[in-house]
């Protein structure tokens, strides 16, 4: 459905799209719009309903991504905490004694000697050894990236919800016109 | 939030109205998210309170303090300091969230006034 608004002199009432999400066109006067484009109420309405379905799918995908990121961020912060604690212990010369979970409900004691490196799990069955400083840098960078991605995602969701609202309102115009 | 079209009313919805409606929707979503976040922050503070109370009662010199996924053996004073810091952090966070919530509620009230003013019964901005 091409957005043809030849006679409108108002500023464009739609952001064409954002990162693959199509923008919804806000039509103030649906009757004029229909006569201009030659569409009938039913097909216009059907198009909008389909759009709403598409928006719903995209929303679910974005929400899943948001949940993943929101789980990832505290994880990275926990890792940073551990590395910081190890670094703090480095100066004192004493070993860090920690209890860790071997299996559910079963813990074992570990004695972590003074050393300069940590191993970071990068995913895909890959673990790399880093010095404490490098590890801190890497983790901080990952944390920043995750937070930035989350912000972009939230903005995407806001844009999406706006388009859904506009589509719902315009659908209502058609329904009122039709009735 | 729904826009009910009452058959005969010919109130026009302008682009500005649409933007107000969009803004209201966004604020409403943010409001619910904030309520959840505030709940989580309050629980965290309660847990920290309980922890520091337990700490006062215990006679052990070394406490197992959770860092990441492991429980490190940390001297009691250090644990006390850490818990105080965490409580500070969480309180500040909670304060920030409460402030944001108040601002969101105020903005929503403003928008409600404007939208109800123009559309009266044709629009419903309440929670169902």
PDB file of C-alpha atoms in Angstrom:
ATOM      1  CA  UNK A   1       0.000   0.000   0.000  1.00  0.00           C
ATOM      2  CA  UNK A   2       1.928   2.997  -1.244  1.00  0.00           C
ATOM      3  CA  UNK A   3       1.798   6.028   0.961  1.00  0.00           C
ATOM      4  CA  UNK A   4       0.413   8.519  -1.525  1.00  0.00           C
ATOM      5  CA  UNK A   5      -0.486  11.831   0.010  1.00  0.00           C
ATOM      6  CA  UNK A   6      -0.324  14.137  -2.937  1.00  0.00           C
ATOM      7  CA  UNK A   7      -2.694  16.781  -1.724  1.00  0.00           C
ATOM      8  CA  UNK A   8      -1.633  16.860   1.911  1.00  0.00           C
ATOM      9  CA  UNK A   9       0.315  19.908   2.854  1.00  0.00           C
ATOM     10  CA  UNK A  10       0.941  18.853   6.433  1.00  0.00           C
ATOM     11  CA  UNK A  11       4.268  17.460   7.599  1.00  0.00           C
ATOM     12  CA  UNK A  12       4.726  13.678   7.148  1.00  0.00           C
ATOM     13  CA  UNK A  13       2.937  11.790   9.873  1.00  0.00           C
ATOM     14  CA  UNK A  14       5.023   8.699   9.778  1.00  0.00           C
ATOM     15  CA  UNK A  15       8.608   7.667  10.364  1.00  0.00           C
ATOM     16  CA  UNK A  16       9.081   5.324   7.464  1.00  0.00           C
ATOM     17  CA  UNK A  17      10.721   2.583   9.429  1.00  0.00           C
ATOM     18  CA  UNK A  18      13.194   1.818  12.152  1.00  0.00           C
ATOM     19  CA  UNK A  19      15.638  -1.054  11.885  1.00  0.00           C
ATOM     20  CA  UNK A  20      13.299  -3.190   9.865  1.00  0.00           C
ATOM     21  CA  UNK A  21      10.105  -2.244  11.692  1.00  0.00           C
ATOM     22  CA  UNK A  22       7.690  -0.573   9.244  1.00  0.00           C
ATOM     23  CA  UNK A  23       6.257   2.712  10.390  1.00  0.00           C
ATOM     24  CA  UNK A  24       2.518   3.160  10.701  1.00  0.00           C
ATOM     25  CA  UNK A  25       0.922   5.921   8.716  1.00  0.00           C
ATOM     26  CA  UNK A  26      -1.329   8.168  10.722  1.00  0.00           C
ATOM     27  CA  UNK A  27      -4.285   9.178   8.573  1.00  0.00           C
ATOM     28  CA  UNK A  28      -6.311  12.017   9.981  1.00  0.00           C
ATOM     29  CA  UNK A  29      -9.107  11.949   7.480  1.00  0.00           C
ATOM     30  CA  UNK A  30      -9.739   8.376   6.455  1.00  0.00           C
ATOM     31  CA  UNK A  31     -12.630   9.161   4.154  1.00  0.00           C
ATOM     32  CA  UNK A  32     -10.575  11.510   1.989  1.00  0.00           C
ATOM     33  CA  UNK A  33      -7.696   9.065   2.077  1.00  0.00           C
ATOM     34  CA  UNK A  34      -9.905   6.270   0.790  1.00  0.00           C
ATOM     35  CA  UNK A  35     -11.304   8.368  -2.057  1.00  0.00           C
ATOM     36  CA  UNK A  36      -7.799   9.527  -2.966  1.00  0.00           C
ATOM     37  CA  UNK A  37      -6.274   6.092  -3.098  1.00  0.00           C
ATOM     38  CA  UNK A  38      -9.366   4.249  -4.299  1.00  0.00           C
ATOM     39  CA  UNK A  39      -9.161   1.615  -1.599  1.00  0.00           C
ATOM     40  CA  UNK A  40     -12.247   0.378   0.158  1.00  0.00           C
ATOM     41  CA  UNK A  41     -12.765   0.234   3.879  1.00  0.00           C
ATOM     42  CA  UNK A  42     -12.554  -3.532   4.201  1.00  0.00           C
ATOM     43  CA  UNK A  43      -9.257  -4.013   2.455  1.00  0.00           C
ATOM     44  CA  UNK A  44      -7.741  -1.041   4.281  1.00  0.00           C
ATOM     45  CA  UNK A  45      -8.889  -2.544   7.566  1.00  0.00           C
ATOM     46  CA  UNK A  46      -7.593  -5.999   6.624  1.00  0.00           C
ATOM     47  CA  UNK A  47      -4.199  -4.493   5.795  1.00  0.00           C
ATOM     48  CA  UNK A  48      -4.031  -2.806   9.175  1.00  0.00           C
ATOM     49  CA  UNK A  49      -5.029  -5.995  10.992  1.00  0.00           C
ATOM     50  CA  UNK A  50      -2.245  -7.841   9.209  1.00  0.00           C
ATOM     51  CA  UNK A  51       0.188  -5.104  10.174  1.00  0.00           C
ATOM     52  CA  UNK A  52      -0.846  -5.486  13.803  1.00  0.00           C
ATOM     53  CA  UNK A  53      -0.079  -9.208  13.639  1.00  0.00           C
ATOM     54  CA  UNK A  54       3.346  -8.482  12.209  1.00  0.00           C
ATOM     55  CA  UNK A  55       3.997  -5.954  14.954  1.00  0.00           C
ATOM     56  CA  UNK A  56       2.985  -8.544  17.530  1.00  0.00           C
ATOM     57  CA  UNK A  57       5.550 -11.002  16.190  1.00  0.00           C
ATOM     58  CA  UNK A  58       8.316  -8.420  16.209  1.00  0.00           C
ATOM     59  CA  UNK A  59       7.348  -7.372  19.719  1.00  0.00           C
ATOM     60  CA  UNK A  60       7.683 -10.934  21.009  1.00  0.00           C
ATOM     61  CA  UNK A  61      11.090 -11.264  19.396  1.00  0.00           C
ATOM     62  CA  UNK A  62      12.306  -7.983  20.880  1.00  0.00           C
ATOM     63  CA  UNK A  63      10.941  -8.850  24.328  1.00  0.00           C
ATOM     64  CA  UNK A  64      12.823 -12.166  24.265  1.00  0.00           C
ATOM     65  CA  UNK A  65      16.033 -10.347  23.322  1.00  0.00           C
ATOM     66  CA  UNK A  66      15.413  -7.859  26.107  1.00  0.00           C
ATOM     67  CA  UNK A  67      14.991 -10.637  28.659  1.00  0.00           C
ATOM     68  CA  UNK A  68      18.256 -12.230  27.521  1.00  0.00           C
ATOM     69  CA  UNK A  69      20.173  -8.982  27.849  1.00  0.00           C
ATOM     70  CA  UNK A  70      18.626  -8.233  31.217  1.00  0.00           C
ATOM     71  CA  UNK A  71      19.843 -11.616  32.464  1.00  0.00           C
ATOM     72  CA  UNK A  72      23.288 -11.162  30.900  1.00  0.00           C
ATOM     73  CA  UNK A  73      24.048  -7.836  32.547  1.00  0.00           C
ATOM     74  CA  UNK A  74      23.974  -8.975  36.217  1.00  0.00           C
ATOM     75  CA  UNK A  75      26.038 -12.002  35.134  1.00  0.00           C
ATOM     76  CA  UNK A  76      28.791  -9.779  33.779  1.00  0.00           C
ATOM     77  CA  UNK A  77      28.628  -7.611  36.887  1.00  0.00           C
ATOM     78  CA  UNK A  78      29.089 -10.700  39.070  1.00  0.00           C
ATOM     79  CA  UNK A  79      32.184 -11.683  37.061  1.00  0.00           C
ATOM     80  CA  UNK A  80      33.601  -8.195  37.471  1.00  0.00           C
ATOM     81  CA  UNK A  81      33.034  -8.515  41.211  1.00  0.00           C
ATOM     82  CA  UNK A  82      34.977 -11.771  41.411  1.00  0.00           C
ATOM     83  CA  UNK A  83      37.886 -10.433  39.377  1.00  0.00           C
ATOM     84  CA  UNK A  84      37.980  -7.312  41.531  1.00  0.00           C
ATOM     85  CA  UNK A  85      38.042  -9.438  44.689  1.00  0.00           C
ATOM     86  CA  UNK A  86      40.906 -11.520  43.303  1.00  0.00           C
ATOM     87  CA  UNK A  87      42.823  -8.391  42.429  1.00  0.00           C
ATOM     88  CA  UNK A  88      42.281  -7.007  45.915  1.00  0.00           C
ATOM     89  CA  UNK A  89      43.600 -10.220  47.430  1.00  0.00           C
ATOM     90  CA  UNK A  90      46.660 -10.123  45.175  1.00  0.00           C
ATOM     91  CA  UNK A  91      48.455  -7.547  47.250  1.00  0.00           C
ATOM     92  CA  UNK A  92      47.934  -9.243  50.609  1.00  0.00           C
ATOM     93  CA  UNK A  93      49.677 -12.517  49.758  1.00  0.00           C
ATOM     94  CA  UNK A  94      47.057 -14.634  51.471  1.00  0.00           C
ATOM     95  CA  UNK A  95      44.982 -17.145  49.611  1.00  0.00           C
ATOM     96  CA  UNK A  96      41.283 -16.699  49.033  1.00  0.00           C
ATOM     97  CA  UNK A  97      39.212 -19.518  50.440  1.00  0.00           C
ATOM     98  CA  UNK A  98      35.915 -19.989  48.690  1.00  0.00           C
ATOM     99  CA  UNK A  99      33.094 -22.512  48.786  1.00  0.00           C
ATOM    100  CA  UNK A 100      31.697 -23.334  45.398  1.00  0.00           C
ATOM    101  CA  UNK A 101      28.839 -25.486  44.232  1.00  0.00           C
ATOM    102  CA  UNK A 102      29.823 -28.888  42.882  1.00  0.00           C
ATOM    103  CA  UNK A 103      26.286 -30.059  42.439  1.00  0.00           C
ATOM    104  CA  UNK A 104      22.954 -28.882  43.761  1.00  0.00           C
ATOM    105  CA  UNK A 105      23.238 -28.597  47.523  1.00  0.00           C
ATOM    106  CA  UNK A 106      26.836 -29.861  47.550  1.00  0.00           C
ATOM    107  CA  UNK A 107      29.682 -27.431  48.025  1.00  0.00           C
ATOM    108  CA  UNK A 108      33.412 -27.872  48.064  1.00  0.00           C
ATOM    109  CA  UNK A 109      36.174 -25.675  49.421  1.00  0.00           C
ATOM    110  CA  UNK A 110      38.732 -24.114  47.117  1.00  0.00           C
ATOM    111  CA  UNK A 111      41.924 -22.383  48.084  1.00  0.00           C
ATOM    112  CA  UNK A 112      42.790 -19.786  45.471  1.00  0.00           C
ATOM    113  CA  UNK A 113      46.433 -18.862  45.600  1.00  0.00           C
ATOM    114  CA  UNK A 114      47.867 -15.555  44.661  1.00  0.00           C
ATOM    115  CA  UNK A 115      48.174 -15.334  40.904  1.00  0.00           C
ATOM    116  CA  UNK A 116      47.892 -12.829  38.140  1.00  0.00           C
ATOM    117  CA  UNK A 117      45.565 -14.458  35.703  1.00  0.00           C
ATOM    118  CA  UNK A 118      41.974 -15.524  35.421  1.00  0.00           C
ATOM    119  CA  UNK A 119      40.192 -17.606  32.862  1.00  0.00           C
ATOM    120  CA  UNK A 120      37.104 -16.207  31.226  1.00  0.00           C
ATOM    121  CA  UNK A 121      34.404 -18.332  29.668  1.00  0.00           C
ATOM    122  CA  UNK A 122      33.697 -16.786  26.277  1.00  0.00           C
ATOM    123  CA  UNK A 123      30.960 -19.177  25.248  1.00  0.00           C
ATOM    124  CA  UNK A 124      30.935 -21.875  22.559  1.00  0.00           C
ATOM    125  CA  UNK A 125      33.046 -24.119  24.793  1.00  0.00           C
ATOM    126  CA  UNK A 126      35.900 -21.650  24.701  1.00  0.00           C
ATOM    127  CA  UNK A 127      37.730 -20.382  27.760  1.00  0.00           C
ATOM    128  CA  UNK A 128      40.667 -18.000  27.595  1.00  0.00           C
ATOM    129  CA  UNK A 129      43.225 -17.023  30.177  1.00  0.00           C
ATOM    130  CA  UNK A 130      43.658 -13.307  30.828  1.00  0.00           C
ATOM    131  CA  UNK A 131      45.610 -11.194  33.249  1.00  0.00           C
ATOM    132  CA  UNK A 132      43.411  -9.568  35.864  1.00  0.00           C
ATOM    133  CA  UNK A 133      43.658  -6.157  34.214  1.00  0.00           C
ATOM    134  CA  UNK A 134      42.829  -7.489  30.770  1.00  0.00           C
ATOM    135  CA  UNK A 135      39.947  -9.485  32.191  1.00  0.00           C
ATOM    136  CA  UNK A 136      38.543  -6.404  33.916  1.00  0.00           C
ATOM    137  CA  UNK A 137      38.843  -4.413  30.688  1.00  0.00           C
ATOM    138  CA  UNK A 138      37.173  -7.110  28.626  1.00  0.00           C
ATOM    139  CA  UNK A 139      34.350  -7.558  31.107  1.00  0.00           C
ATOM    140  CA  UNK A 140      33.791  -3.811  31.364  1.00  0.00           C
ATOM    141  CA  UNK A 141      33.645  -3.548  27.584  1.00  0.00           C
ATOM    142  CA  UNK A 142      31.140  -6.399  27.402  1.00  0.00           C
ATOM    143  CA  UNK A 143      29.054  -4.762  30.091  1.00  0.00           C
ATOM    144  CA  UNK A 144      29.005  -1.451  28.224  1.00  0.00           C
ATOM    145  CA  UNK A 145      28.069  -3.164  24.964  1.00  0.00           C
ATOM    146  CA  UNK A 146      25.270  -5.078  26.662  1.00  0.00           C
ATOM    147  CA  UNK A 147      23.900  -1.910  28.271  1.00  0.00           C
ATOM    148  CA  UNK A 148      24.097  -0.008  24.966  1.00  0.00           C
ATOM    149  CA  UNK A 149      22.321  -2.852  23.119  1.00  0.00           C
ATOM    150  CA  UNK A 150      19.641  -2.860  25.786  1.00  0.00           C
ATOM    151  CA  UNK A 151      19.063   0.866  25.332  1.00  0.00           C
ATOM    152  CA  UNK A 152      18.695   0.485  21.576  1.00  0.00           C
ATOM    153  CA  UNK A 153      16.325  -2.427  22.125  1.00  0.00           C
ATOM    154  CA  UNK A 154      14.171  -0.424  24.516  1.00  0.00           C
ATOM    155  CA  UNK A 155      14.005   2.415  21.986  1.00  0.00           C
ATOM    156  CA  UNK A 156      12.980  -0.121  19.309  1.00  0.00           C
ATOM    157  CA  UNK A 157      10.206  -1.417  21.557  1.00  0.00           C
ATOM    158  CA  UNK A 158       8.964   2.112  22.228  1.00  0.00           C
ATOM    159  CA  UNK A 159       8.892   2.857  18.522  1.00  0.00           C
ATOM    160  CA  UNK A 160       7.077  -0.402  17.915  1.00  0.00           C
ATOM    161  CA  UNK A 161       4.464   0.307  20.567  1.00  0.00           C
ATOM    162  CA  UNK A 162       3.865   3.755  19.089  1.00  0.00           C
ATOM    163  CA  UNK A 163       3.277   2.213  15.666  1.00  0.00           C
ATOM    164  CA  UNK A 164       0.865  -0.299  17.206  1.00  0.00           C
ATOM    165  CA  UNK A 165      -1.062   2.519  18.906  1.00  0.00           C
ATOM    166  CA  UNK A 166      -1.251   4.526  15.685  1.00  0.00           C
ATOM    167  CA  UNK A 167      -2.410   1.465  13.743  1.00  0.00           C
ATOM    168  CA  UNK A 168      -5.066   0.697  16.352  1.00  0.00           C
ATOM    169  CA  UNK A 169      -6.343   4.285  16.269  1.00  0.00           C
ATOM    170  CA  UNK A 170      -6.501   4.405  12.470  1.00  0.00           C
ATOM    171  CA  UNK A 171      -8.247   1.003  12.425  1.00  0.00           C
ATOM    172  CA  UNK A 172     -10.814   2.521  14.734  1.00  0.00           C
ATOM    173  CA  UNK A 173     -11.389   5.383  12.282  1.00  0.00           C
ATOM    174  CA  UNK A 174     -12.118   2.857   9.563  1.00  0.00           C
ATOM    175  CA  UNK A 175     -14.446   0.900  11.809  1.00  0.00           C
ATOM    176  CA  UNK A 176     -16.343   4.070  12.694  1.00  0.00           C
ATOM    177  CA  UNK A 177     -16.507   5.020   9.017  1.00  0.00           C
ATOM    178  CA  UNK A 178     -17.703   1.597   8.068  1.00  0.00           C
ATOM    179  CA  UNK A 179     -20.441   1.382  10.689  1.00  0.00           C
TER     180      UNK A 179
ATOM    181  CA  UNK B   1      -6.391   2.106  27.277  1.00  0.00           C
ATOM    182  CA  UNK B   2      -8.903   2.190  24.477  1.00  0.00           C
ATOM    183  CA  UNK B   3     -10.345   4.768  22.186  1.00  0.00           C
ATOM    184  CA  UNK B   4     -14.007   3.972  21.970  1.00  0.00           C
ATOM    185  CA  UNK B   5     -15.674   5.570  18.991  1.00  0.00           C
ATOM    186  CA  UNK B   6     -19.102   6.698  20.073  1.00  0.00           C
ATOM    187  CA  UNK B   7     -21.062   6.503  16.819  1.00  0.00           C
ATOM    188  CA  UNK B   8     -22.168  10.075  16.388  1.00  0.00           C
ATOM    189  CA  UNK B   9     -19.225  12.028  17.809  1.00  0.00           C
ATOM    190  CA  UNK B  10     -17.173  13.661  15.142  1.00  0.00           C
ATOM    191  CA  UNK B  11     -14.194  14.606  17.305  1.00  0.00           C
ATOM    192  CA  UNK B  12     -11.175  14.724  15.076  1.00  0.00           C
ATOM    193  CA  UNK B  13      -8.001  13.091  16.177  1.00  0.00           C
ATOM    194  CA  UNK B  14      -5.080  15.212  15.086  1.00  0.00           C
ATOM    195  CA  UNK B  15      -1.471  14.130  14.762  1.00  0.00           C
ATOM    196  CA  UNK B  16      -0.775  16.002  17.972  1.00  0.00           C
ATOM    197  CA  UNK B  17      -3.477  13.992  19.739  1.00  0.00           C
ATOM    198  CA  UNK B  18      -1.991  10.814  18.335  1.00  0.00           C
ATOM    199  CA  UNK B  19       1.403  11.777  19.681  1.00  0.00           C
ATOM    200  CA  UNK B  20      -0.126  12.450  23.074  1.00  0.00           C
ATOM    201  CA  UNK B  21      -1.817   9.068  23.004  1.00  0.00           C
ATOM    202  CA  UNK B  22       1.475   7.428  22.038  1.00  0.00           C
ATOM    203  CA  UNK B  23       3.250   9.234  24.850  1.00  0.00           C
ATOM    204  CA  UNK B  24       0.608   8.125  27.325  1.00  0.00           C
ATOM    205  CA  UNK B  25       1.003   4.523  26.217  1.00  0.00           C
ATOM    206  CA  UNK B  26       4.758   4.726  26.647  1.00  0.00           C
ATOM    207  CA  UNK B  27       4.470   6.297  30.080  1.00  0.00           C
ATOM    208  CA  UNK B  28       1.974   3.652  31.145  1.00  0.00           C
ATOM    209  CA  UNK B  29       4.353   0.877  30.131  1.00  0.00           C
ATOM    210  CA  UNK B  30       7.235   2.590  31.911  1.00  0.00           C
ATOM    211  CA  UNK B  31       5.039   2.952  35.007  1.00  0.00           C
ATOM    212  CA  UNK B  32       4.450  -0.795  35.214  1.00  0.00           C
ATOM    213  CA  UNK B  33       8.117  -1.544  34.623  1.00  0.00           C
ATOM    214  CA  UNK B  34       9.048   0.883  37.399  1.00  0.00           C
ATOM    215  CA  UNK B  35       6.615  -0.772  39.808  1.00  0.00           C
ATOM    216  CA  UNK B  36       8.277  -4.115  39.181  1.00  0.00           C
ATOM    217  CA  UNK B  37      11.770  -2.643  39.526  1.00  0.00           C
ATOM    218  CA  UNK B  38      10.805  -0.917  42.770  1.00  0.00           C
ATOM    219  CA  UNK B  39       9.495  -4.195  44.138  1.00  0.00           C
ATOM    220  CA  UNK B  40      12.786  -5.924  43.319  1.00  0.00           C
ATOM    221  CA  UNK B  41      14.823  -3.103  44.856  1.00  0.00           C
ATOM    222  CA  UNK B  42      12.749  -3.202  48.055  1.00  0.00           C
ATOM    223  CA  UNK B  43      13.212  -6.966  48.355  1.00  0.00           C
ATOM    224  CA  UNK B  44      16.946  -6.570  47.885  1.00  0.00           C
ATOM    225  CA  UNK B  45      17.078  -3.998  50.671  1.00  0.00           C
ATOM    226  CA  UNK B  46      15.055  -6.254  52.972  1.00  0.00           C
ATOM    227  CA  UNK B  47      17.424  -9.129  52.289  1.00  0.00           C
ATOM    228  CA  UNK B  48      20.421  -6.941  53.049  1.00  0.00           C
ATOM    229  CA  UNK B  49      18.759  -5.836  56.303  1.00  0.00           C
ATOM    230  CA  UNK B  50      18.191  -9.447  57.302  1.00  0.00           C
ATOM    231  CA  UNK B  51      21.773 -10.272  56.386  1.00  0.00           C
ATOM    232  CA  UNK B  52      23.248  -7.491  58.466  1.00  0.00           C
ATOM    233  CA  UNK B  53      21.031  -8.475  61.393  1.00  0.00           C
ATOM    234  CA  UNK B  54      22.212 -12.064  61.140  1.00  0.00           C
ATOM    235  CA  UNK B  55      25.749 -10.773  61.014  1.00  0.00           C
ATOM    236  CA  UNK B  56      25.375  -8.970  64.329  1.00  0.00           C
ATOM    237  CA  UNK B  57      24.060 -12.130  65.951  1.00  0.00           C
ATOM    238  CA  UNK B  58      26.760 -14.487  64.702  1.00  0.00           C
ATOM    239  CA  UNK B  59      29.978 -15.136  66.689  1.00  0.00           C
ATOM    240  CA  UNK B  60      31.950 -16.447  63.771  1.00  0.00           C
ATOM    241  CA  UNK B  61      34.954 -14.419  62.727  1.00  0.00           C
ATOM    242  CA  UNK B  62      34.882 -15.497  59.116  1.00  0.00           C
ATOM    243  CA  UNK B  63      31.699 -15.306  57.115  1.00  0.00           C
ATOM    244  CA  UNK B  64      30.947 -16.946  53.813  1.00  0.00           C
ATOM    245  CA  UNK B  65      30.051 -14.041  51.570  1.00  0.00           C
ATOM    246  CA  UNK B  66      28.635 -14.665  48.101  1.00  0.00           C
ATOM    247  CA  UNK B  67      30.680 -13.119  45.325  1.00  0.00           C
ATOM    248  CA  UNK B  68      29.485 -14.121  41.893  1.00  0.00           C
ATOM    249  CA  UNK B  69      28.717 -17.808  42.048  1.00  0.00           C
ATOM    250  CA  UNK B  70      31.023 -18.737  44.943  1.00  0.00           C
ATOM    251  CA  UNK B  71      31.037 -18.111  48.668  1.00  0.00           C
ATOM    252  CA  UNK B  72      34.311 -16.540  49.668  1.00  0.00           C
ATOM    253  CA  UNK B  73      35.566 -16.660  53.236  1.00  0.00           C
ATOM    254  CA  UNK B  74      35.665 -13.060  54.276  1.00  0.00           C
ATOM    255  CA  UNK B  75      36.390 -11.548  57.698  1.00  0.00           C
ATOM    256  CA  UNK B  76      33.311 -10.257  59.485  1.00  0.00           C
ATOM    257  CA  UNK B  77      34.241  -6.571  59.391  1.00  0.00           C
ATOM    258  CA  UNK B  78      34.781  -6.630  55.670  1.00  0.00           C
ATOM    259  CA  UNK B  79      31.400  -8.277  55.211  1.00  0.00           C
ATOM    260  CA  UNK B  80      29.775  -5.593  57.343  1.00  0.00           C
ATOM    261  CA  UNK B  81      31.373  -2.885  55.218  1.00  0.00           C
ATOM    262  CA  UNK B  82      30.331  -4.585  52.008  1.00  0.00           C
ATOM    263  CA  UNK B  83      26.755  -4.991  53.152  1.00  0.00           C
ATOM    264  CA  UNK B  84      26.599  -1.335  54.184  1.00  0.00           C
ATOM    265  CA  UNK B  85      27.849  -0.316  50.748  1.00  0.00           C
ATOM    266  CA  UNK B  86      25.300  -2.533  49.029  1.00  0.00           C
ATOM    267  CA  UNK B  87      22.534  -1.091  51.193  1.00  0.00           C
ATOM    268  CA  UNK B  88      23.635   2.439  50.249  1.00  0.00           C
ATOM    269  CA  UNK B  89      23.655   1.548  46.580  1.00  0.00           C
ATOM    270  CA  UNK B  90      20.249  -0.064  46.693  1.00  0.00           C
ATOM    271  CA  UNK B  91      18.721   2.809  48.677  1.00  0.00           C
ATOM    272  CA  UNK B  92      19.998   5.327  46.163  1.00  0.00           C
ATOM    273  CA  UNK B  93      18.682   3.196  43.348  1.00  0.00           C
ATOM    274  CA  UNK B  94      15.293   2.887  45.027  1.00  0.00           C
ATOM    275  CA  UNK B  95      15.158   6.638  45.534  1.00  0.00           C
ATOM    276  CA  UNK B  96      15.906   7.206  41.867  1.00  0.00           C
ATOM    277  CA  UNK B  97      13.204   4.753  40.828  1.00  0.00           C
ATOM    278  CA  UNK B  98      10.615   6.322  43.142  1.00  0.00           C
ATOM    279  CA  UNK B  99      11.439   9.753  41.741  1.00  0.00           C
ATOM    280  CA  UNK B 100      11.070   8.537  38.194  1.00  0.00           C
ATOM    281  CA  UNK B 101       7.767   6.904  39.094  1.00  0.00           C
ATOM    282  CA  UNK B 102       6.430  10.164  40.529  1.00  0.00           C
ATOM    283  CA  UNK B 103       7.461  12.022  37.412  1.00  0.00           C
ATOM    284  CA  UNK B 104       5.784   9.439  35.178  1.00  0.00           C
ATOM    285  CA  UNK B 105       2.566   9.569  37.226  1.00  0.00           C
ATOM    286  CA  UNK B 106       2.552  13.376  37.018  1.00  0.00           C
ATOM    287  CA  UNK B 107       3.055  13.341  33.254  1.00  0.00           C
ATOM    288  CA  UNK B 108       0.315  10.771  32.838  1.00  0.00           C
ATOM    289  CA  UNK B 109      -2.077  12.909  34.892  1.00  0.00           C
ATOM    290  CA  UNK B 110      -1.280  15.906  32.662  1.00  0.00           C
ATOM    291  CA  UNK B 111      -1.914  13.909  29.504  1.00  0.00           C
ATOM    292  CA  UNK B 112      -5.119  12.496  30.950  1.00  0.00           C
ATOM    293  CA  UNK B 113      -6.365  16.036  31.533  1.00  0.00           C
ATOM    294  CA  UNK B 114      -5.566  17.029  27.976  1.00  0.00           C
ATOM    295  CA  UNK B 115      -6.975  13.918  26.342  1.00  0.00           C
ATOM    296  CA  UNK B 116     -10.107  13.677  28.468  1.00  0.00           C
ATOM    297  CA  UNK B 117     -10.571  17.391  27.905  1.00  0.00           C
ATOM    298  CA  UNK B 118     -10.726  16.890  24.183  1.00  0.00           C
ATOM    299  CA  UNK B 119     -12.337  13.487  23.853  1.00  0.00           C
ATOM    300  CA  UNK B 120     -14.381  13.195  27.055  1.00  0.00           C
ATOM    301  CA  UNK B 121     -16.172   9.855  26.919  1.00  0.00           C
ATOM    302  CA  UNK B 122     -14.730   8.669  23.651  1.00  0.00           C
ATOM    303  CA  UNK B 123     -11.472   7.690  25.259  1.00  0.00           C
ATOM    304  CA  UNK B 124     -10.674   5.436  28.163  1.00  0.00           C
ATOM    305  CA  UNK B 125      -7.287   5.822  29.788  1.00  0.00           C
ATOM    306  CA  UNK B 126      -7.838   3.715  32.872  1.00  0.00           C
ATOM    307  CA  UNK B 127      -6.418   0.313  33.698  1.00  0.00           C
ATOM    308  CA  UNK B 128      -8.923  -2.431  33.150  1.00  0.00           C
TER     309      UNK B 128
END
